[in-house]
XYZ file of C-alpha atoms in Angstrom:
426
model
C -15.401 25.796 -20.752
C -13.538 22.166 -19.047
C -16.455 19.980 -16.445
C -16.517 19.053 -13.612
C -16.215 16.693 -10.713
C -16.886 19.458 -8.036
C -13.229 18.626 -7.374
C -9.915 20.412 -9.083
C -7.482 18.392 -9.558
C -3.914 19.952 -8.839
C -1.579 21.589 -11.014
C 0.673 19.842 -12.322
C -1.587 16.627 -13.662
C -3.372 16.401 -17.199
C -5.980 16.725 -18.784
C -8.828 13.616 -18.735
C -7.985 12.318 -22.651
C -10.508 14.269 -24.978
C -12.272 11.059 -26.006
C -14.351 11.907 -21.838
C -14.664 15.997 -22.214
C -17.180 16.138 -24.599
C -19.857 13.824 -23.175
C -18.946 15.116 -19.865
C -18.758 18.707 -21.160
C -22.349 17.668 -22.140
C -23.784 16.953 -18.389
C -25.602 19.208 -16.304
C -26.979 19.390 -12.794
C -25.443 18.520 -9.108
C -21.864 17.540 -9.542
C -21.287 13.502 -8.081
C -20.159 13.206 -4.028
C -17.314 11.376 -3.586
C -16.916 9.368 -0.301
C -12.917 7.410 0.373
C -12.762 4.974 2.990
C -9.763 3.549 3.734
C -9.361 0.798 7.030
C -7.294 3.028 9.736
C -4.784 5.899 10.526
C -2.251 4.797 12.924
C 1.241 5.917 10.498
C 1.660 7.089 7.251
C 3.471 4.118 5.116
C 2.270 3.412 1.414
C -0.714 2.449 2.058
C -1.738 6.106 3.219
C -0.483 7.410 0.513
C -2.597 5.886 -1.668
C -5.674 7.748 0.032
C -3.278 10.865 -0.102
C -3.142 10.669 -4.321
C -7.005 10.411 -3.425
C -8.224 13.204 -2.188
C -5.617 15.639 -4.026
C -7.371 14.088 -7.315
C -11.417 15.046 -5.201
C -10.265 17.227 -2.743
C -13.583 17.196 -1.880
C -14.073 13.624 -1.121
C -15.708 13.023 2.850
C -13.133 10.653 4.334
C -14.008 7.967 6.655
C -11.935 4.977 8.529
C -12.029 2.154 11.440
C -9.990 4.137 13.338
C -8.078 7.405 13.499
C -5.666 7.289 15.808
C -2.287 9.987 13.576
C -0.915 12.622 16.377
C -0.688 15.689 14.948
C 1.697 16.342 13.358
C 1.523 13.584 10.923
C -1.856 15.052 9.320
C -0.867 17.565 6.730
C -0.747 14.239 3.363
C -4.947 14.196 4.713
C -5.847 18.086 3.749
C -6.839 19.006 7.340
C -9.828 17.245 6.293
C -12.218 15.197 9.405
C -11.765 11.986 9.461
C -15.384 9.778 10.073
C -14.435 6.184 12.270
C -15.602 3.919 13.593
C -17.657 2.822 17.244
C -14.064 0.920 18.210
C -12.289 4.592 17.487
C -13.559 4.580 21.781
C -13.550 1.456 23.191
C -10.742 0.497 25.570
C -7.347 -0.248 24.257
C -8.123 0.175 21.136
C -4.877 2.600 19.989
C -2.657 0.400 22.255
C -3.920 -3.083 20.544
C -6.304 -2.194 17.656
C -6.087 -5.869 16.538
C -8.041 -6.833 19.354
C -10.780 -5.589 17.776
C -9.637 -7.807 13.962
C -13.321 -9.733 14.817
C -15.209 -7.328 14.942
C -14.052 -4.650 12.002
C -16.116 -7.007 9.107
C -19.672 -5.987 11.013
C -17.778 -2.552 12.106
C -16.703 -1.313 8.307
C -19.994 -2.449 7.072
C -22.245 0.645 9.766
C -21.153 3.341 7.255
C -23.724 5.141 6.275
C -23.299 5.779 1.861
C -25.697 5.906 1.020
C -25.123 10.211 0.521
C -22.846 9.012 -2.015
C -22.405 8.754 -6.048
C -18.292 6.999 -6.416
C -16.370 5.307 -3.533
C -12.777 5.076 -2.868
C -11.592 2.120 -0.419
C -8.000 1.914 -0.292
C -8.330 -1.335 1.992
C -5.501 -4.078 2.827
C -8.711 -5.329 5.322
C -11.696 -4.407 5.317
C -11.939 -0.889 3.774
C -13.190 -2.421 0.318
C -16.484 -4.480 2.488
C -18.484 -1.286 3.288
C -22.127 -1.467 1.820
C -22.869 0.618 -0.627
C -25.906 0.352 -3.036
C -27.061 -0.157 -6.783
C -26.903 3.293 -8.537
C -23.726 4.029 -6.863
C -19.932 2.931 -7.919
C -17.347 1.812 -5.088
C -13.625 1.257 -6.913
C -11.325 -0.924 -4.319
C -8.246 -0.337 -4.341
C -6.070 -3.409 -3.043
C -3.322 -2.967 -1.256
C -3.805 -7.536 -0.740
C -6.479 -9.412 0.657
C -6.080 -9.636 4.572
C -2.587 -10.719 4.663
C -3.665 -13.097 8.071
C -6.904 -14.161 6.559
C -5.253 -16.043 3.405
C -1.669 -15.892 2.586
C -0.090 -15.672 6.088
C -2.617 -17.553 8.278
C 0.196 -19.316 9.822
C 2.651 -16.855 9.733
C -0.324 -14.909 12.002
C -0.738 -17.972 13.814
C 2.915 -18.101 14.827
C 2.656 -14.860 15.764
C 1.110 -14.888 18.017
C 1.518 -17.439 20.105
C -1.229 -19.633 18.646
C -0.342 -22.442 16.147
C -1.695 -24.531 18.249
C -3.780 -25.795 21.243
C -7.994 -24.649 22.154
C -7.519 -20.886 21.607
C -5.955 -21.827 18.156
C -8.563 -23.143 16.785
C -10.767 -20.544 17.627
C -8.974 -17.803 15.983
C -8.760 -20.313 13.043
C -12.261 -20.263 13.012
C -12.629 -16.739 13.452
C -10.020 -16.777 10.343
C -12.362 -19.005 8.457
C -15.454 -16.506 8.999
C -12.929 -14.009 7.927
C -11.946 -15.449 4.527
C -16.422 -16.563 3.779
C -16.524 -12.393 4.118
C -13.395 -11.784 2.130
C -15.143 -13.522 -0.415
C -18.869 -12.163 -0.532
C -17.602 -8.982 -0.138
C -16.100 -8.416 -3.062
C -19.079 -9.026 -4.976
C -20.110 -5.573 -4.241
C -16.632 -3.525 -5.629
C -17.563 -2.454 -9.297
C -13.430 -2.335 -10.294
C -10.823 -3.635 -8.265
C -7.119 -1.597 -8.743
C -4.819 -3.429 -7.468
C -1.093 -2.475 -6.664
C 0.966 -4.015 -8.212
C 0.680 -7.352 -10.867
C 1.778 -9.475 -7.502
C -1.450 -8.198 -6.479
C -3.315 -8.694 -9.261
C -2.855 -12.058 -9.431
C -4.353 -12.912 -5.625
C -6.611 -11.129 -6.371
C -7.469 -13.311 -9.548
C -6.711 -16.426 -6.789
C -8.766 -14.826 -3.690
C -11.443 -13.061 -5.463
C -12.137 -14.687 -8.578
C -11.587 -11.611 -9.839
C -9.476 -8.733 -12.411
C -8.429 -6.015 -11.466
C -6.645 -2.942 -13.168
C -3.552 -2.054 -11.715
C -2.737 1.140 -10.453
C 1.141 1.100 -8.635
C 1.453 3.356 -4.620
C 2.647 6.796 -6.018
C 6.151 7.696 -4.546
C 7.695 11.049 -4.862
C 10.477 11.062 -6.167
C 10.621 14.760 -6.589
C 11.797 14.384 -2.535
C 15.069 12.118 -3.401
C 18.431 13.704 -3.830
C 20.370 10.702 -6.948
C 23.783 11.107 -4.392
C 26.748 9.259 -6.023
C 29.607 8.703 -4.130
C 28.029 5.839 -0.977
C 29.207 5.584 2.058
C 30.070 1.895 2.852
C 27.543 0.117 4.739
C 24.340 -1.602 3.131
C 20.729 -0.602 4.667
C 16.986 -2.536 5.238
C 14.275 -0.108 6.408
C 11.250 -2.741 7.198
C 8.519 -4.050 9.588
C 9.917 -6.567 11.941
C 7.170 -8.667 11.535
C 7.569 -12.361 10.229
C 6.799 -11.983 6.703
C 9.380 -9.352 6.373
C 11.631 -12.026 7.108
C 14.309 -10.346 9.106
C 15.705 -13.039 10.452
C 17.887 -13.182 6.900
C 19.144 -10.003 7.375
C 21.220 -10.595 10.982
C 22.053 -14.372 10.169
C 23.789 -13.335 6.868
C 25.076 -10.190 8.450
C 26.665 -12.693 11.216
C 28.652 -14.163 9.324
C 29.611 -10.615 7.179
C 31.303 -9.461 10.019
C 33.461 -7.330 7.684
C 30.334 -5.257 6.713
C 27.878 -2.650 8.618
C 23.900 -2.861 8.130
C 21.598 -0.394 9.397
C 17.968 -1.265 10.075
C 15.112 1.001 9.689
C 11.816 -0.409 11.100
C 10.167 -1.160 13.674
C 6.300 -2.707 15.057
C 6.075 -6.233 16.742
C 8.860 -8.732 17.317
C 11.587 -5.161 17.673
C 12.967 -6.509 21.239
C 13.620 -10.015 20.074
C 15.182 -8.207 16.731
C 17.476 -5.939 18.931
C 19.266 -8.974 21.095
C 19.690 -10.896 18.071
C 21.650 -8.711 16.001
C 25.482 -9.318 15.430
C 27.878 -6.294 16.356
C 27.913 -4.925 12.539
C 24.440 -4.407 12.885
C 22.364 -1.639 13.499
C 18.723 -1.487 14.451
C 17.434 2.303 14.653
C 13.786 2.970 15.236
C 11.739 4.864 11.848
C 13.030 7.745 11.058
C 12.412 11.372 9.986
C 11.204 11.224 6.076
C 14.545 13.994 6.157
C 16.348 11.158 8.521
C 15.155 8.850 5.520
C 15.795 10.412 3.127
C 19.604 11.028 3.545
C 20.498 7.174 5.015
C 18.390 6.051 1.521
C 20.952 8.119 -0.832
C 24.213 7.670 1.149
C 23.435 3.804 1.386
C 26.457 1.631 -0.351
C 23.167 -0.744 -1.218
C 18.766 -0.713 -0.006
C 18.761 -4.700 0.877
C 15.501 -6.308 1.037
C 14.410 -9.927 2.316
C 10.716 -10.118 2.253
C 8.104 -10.887 -0.573
C 6.338 -7.271 -0.525
C 3.318 -6.900 -2.455
C 4.749 -3.550 -4.965
C 7.733 -2.482 -2.150
C 8.209 0.892 -1.563
C 11.924 0.509 0.275
C 13.072 -0.327 -2.579
C 12.201 2.740 -5.182
C 12.179 4.789 -2.874
C 16.378 3.677 -2.671
C 16.057 4.198 -6.400
C 15.415 7.703 -6.819
C 18.421 8.504 -4.857
C 20.590 6.507 -6.735
C 20.793 3.710 -4.741
C 20.785 0.200 -5.764
C 18.758 -2.370 -5.074
C 19.472 -6.438 -3.399
C 16.293 -8.199 -3.600
C 14.384 -12.029 -3.216
C 13.719 -12.590 -6.277
C 9.154 -12.240 -6.266
C 6.141 -10.177 -5.356
C 7.019 -6.898 -6.006
C 10.739 -6.504 -6.398
C 10.427 -8.019 -10.001
C 8.051 -5.139 -11.133
C 10.124 -2.588 -9.122
C 13.179 -3.465 -10.390
C 15.677 -4.179 -13.020
C 19.034 -6.866 -12.076
C 22.307 -8.082 -13.626
C 21.389 -8.515 -17.467
C 18.709 -6.087 -18.439
C 19.288 -3.381 -20.306
C 19.553 -1.340 -17.420
C 20.662 -2.869 -14.011
C 19.353 -1.780 -10.432
C 19.635 -4.115 -8.313
C 20.691 -8.188 -8.006
C 18.269 -11.022 -6.923
C 18.280 -13.862 -4.916
C 16.523 -16.552 -5.790
C 15.497 -17.801 -1.290
C 14.521 -16.813 1.659
C 18.126 -17.586 2.924
C 21.065 -16.058 4.580
C 22.549 -18.141 1.840
C 21.506 -17.099 -0.740
C 21.429 -13.618 0.608
C 25.475 -13.575 0.764
C 26.033 -14.660 -2.621
C 23.703 -11.625 -4.234
C 25.572 -8.818 -2.030
C 28.996 -11.018 -3.110
C 27.711 -10.986 -6.210
C 26.791 -7.597 -6.537
C 30.521 -6.076 -5.472
C 31.956 -8.001 -8.087
C 29.677 -6.844 -10.466
C 27.994 -3.759 -9.170
C 29.312 -0.957 -11.598
C 26.225 -1.593 -13.958
C 23.836 -0.216 -11.851
C 24.692 3.186 -12.043
C 22.707 5.686 -10.310
C 20.833 7.738 -12.988
C 19.730 3.993 -13.720
C 18.136 3.783 -10.225
C 16.951 7.321 -11.024
C 15.263 7.014 -14.249
C 14.131 3.111 -13.084
C 11.885 5.191 -9.998
C 10.295 7.865 -12.595
C 7.577 5.218 -13.451
C 6.630 5.053 -10.134
C 6.070 8.839 -9.779
C 2.902 10.110 -8.228
C 2.391 12.234 -10.993
C 1.589 8.997 -12.599
C -0.714 7.562 -10.147
C -2.256 10.688 -10.154
C -2.993 10.493 -14.234
C -3.782 6.720 -14.784
C -5.689 6.434 -11.272
C -7.965 9.976 -11.809
C -7.898 8.167 -15.608
C -9.190 5.253 -14.158
C -12.019 6.929 -12.001
C -13.564 8.897 -15.110
C -13.890 5.883 -17.390
C -15.038 3.938 -14.736
C -17.807 7.056 -14.199
C -18.602 7.756 -17.728
C -19.735 3.652 -18.034
C -21.802 3.767 -14.943
C -23.530 6.151 -16.323
C -24.299 5.446 -19.466
C -25.294 1.936 -17.984
C -27.332 3.831 -15.419
C -28.837 5.431 -18.624
C -29.775 3.033 -20.666
C -31.285 0.667 -18.032
C -32.884 3.098 -15.788
C -34.302 6.127 -17.640
C -33.913 9.867 -17.764
C -34.690 10.408 -14.632
C -31.721 8.417 -12.707
C -29.231 10.407 -15.477
C -29.177 12.655 -12.445
C -26.056 10.706 -11.320
C -24.167 12.094 -14.033
C -24.009 15.345 -13.547
C -20.325 14.190 -11.692
C -18.102 16.098 -14.972
C -14.071 17.203 -13.259
C -12.221 20.555 -13.549
C -9.060 20.471 -15.827
C -5.996 22.504 -15.999
């Protein structure tokens, strides 16, 4: 008889490794209780897709976040679950300007009472991994990145908010300093780290001095259709934050006046980007899923100027059979195969400058025939959501079994009641 987790994994997810089943099937008693913790729900981006797959693996889990401002039409991925939110949810201006409350988020996330759960799964790009857990609880943190504003992008963040110098700048720098101390301290409360790329795995090692498994974020490859005939435009899908380097795209196409670029994006700096865009660049707001799939399929190539942690847009482009022209850094080196590879799917440029991007576009136009839609699609399938689901489910299974064994060895049979977590597999 299949073992039970107290939850059911979807039928398209393969069974756990056979070596686990005898250990899990021998256990009895109540199922383990699972909590999923996310930073905040304001949009449906890559980190929210990770939460979606966590909930598909463990549909009986309870869900926590600092705030939940998702509109009704974008909530389906939460499987109709209520979100347990923090005090910040009810504070003034939190919906319009959440970053006002950044200094209070470390303390706030520690106020979630998770003592009734056996397993805590956090999806963290800032604060979620800082939840408090006890000795007998297992905390697995899926980290999209250590807090960007506090570490590598502190100076970019200060420039963005106009606080590069002055007394107010000193105050914010002190707050960021304290945030770094908190970030490192709370890493000690995590039992297992999971990184969304090898690039972030290295950042976790640098910041926390902890090892991490790597499970790339899920992409719904099946929802994209390969289009072999391309239209005559380039496409970029990006936020307008300074670290995403939209300026490189605009400067490049200010020179490439005979090429068209469509930029889909938004957030900070949108007005300035629109004012700066040359005539051959069209700026579009965030598009519906169907409209974005259409653009990705029709584009001649997708451009990526940022050093992305992973890079969802470039994988979705390849799922549509579309090549990628990307900066040679960050997660793009893991998701794109450059010219010279056995099955190339894109072209890299070495410097985050307009000149370097222009040179890469010229190389693509000269040698892009080696990049086929089939190559792109096959490469994207490595990141399909089924791949994520299998890997994440197995990681939690292995970690829980090892955790139970340690509890049984150290605390005796009375504490082995926590080992009653088993799984349902198809």
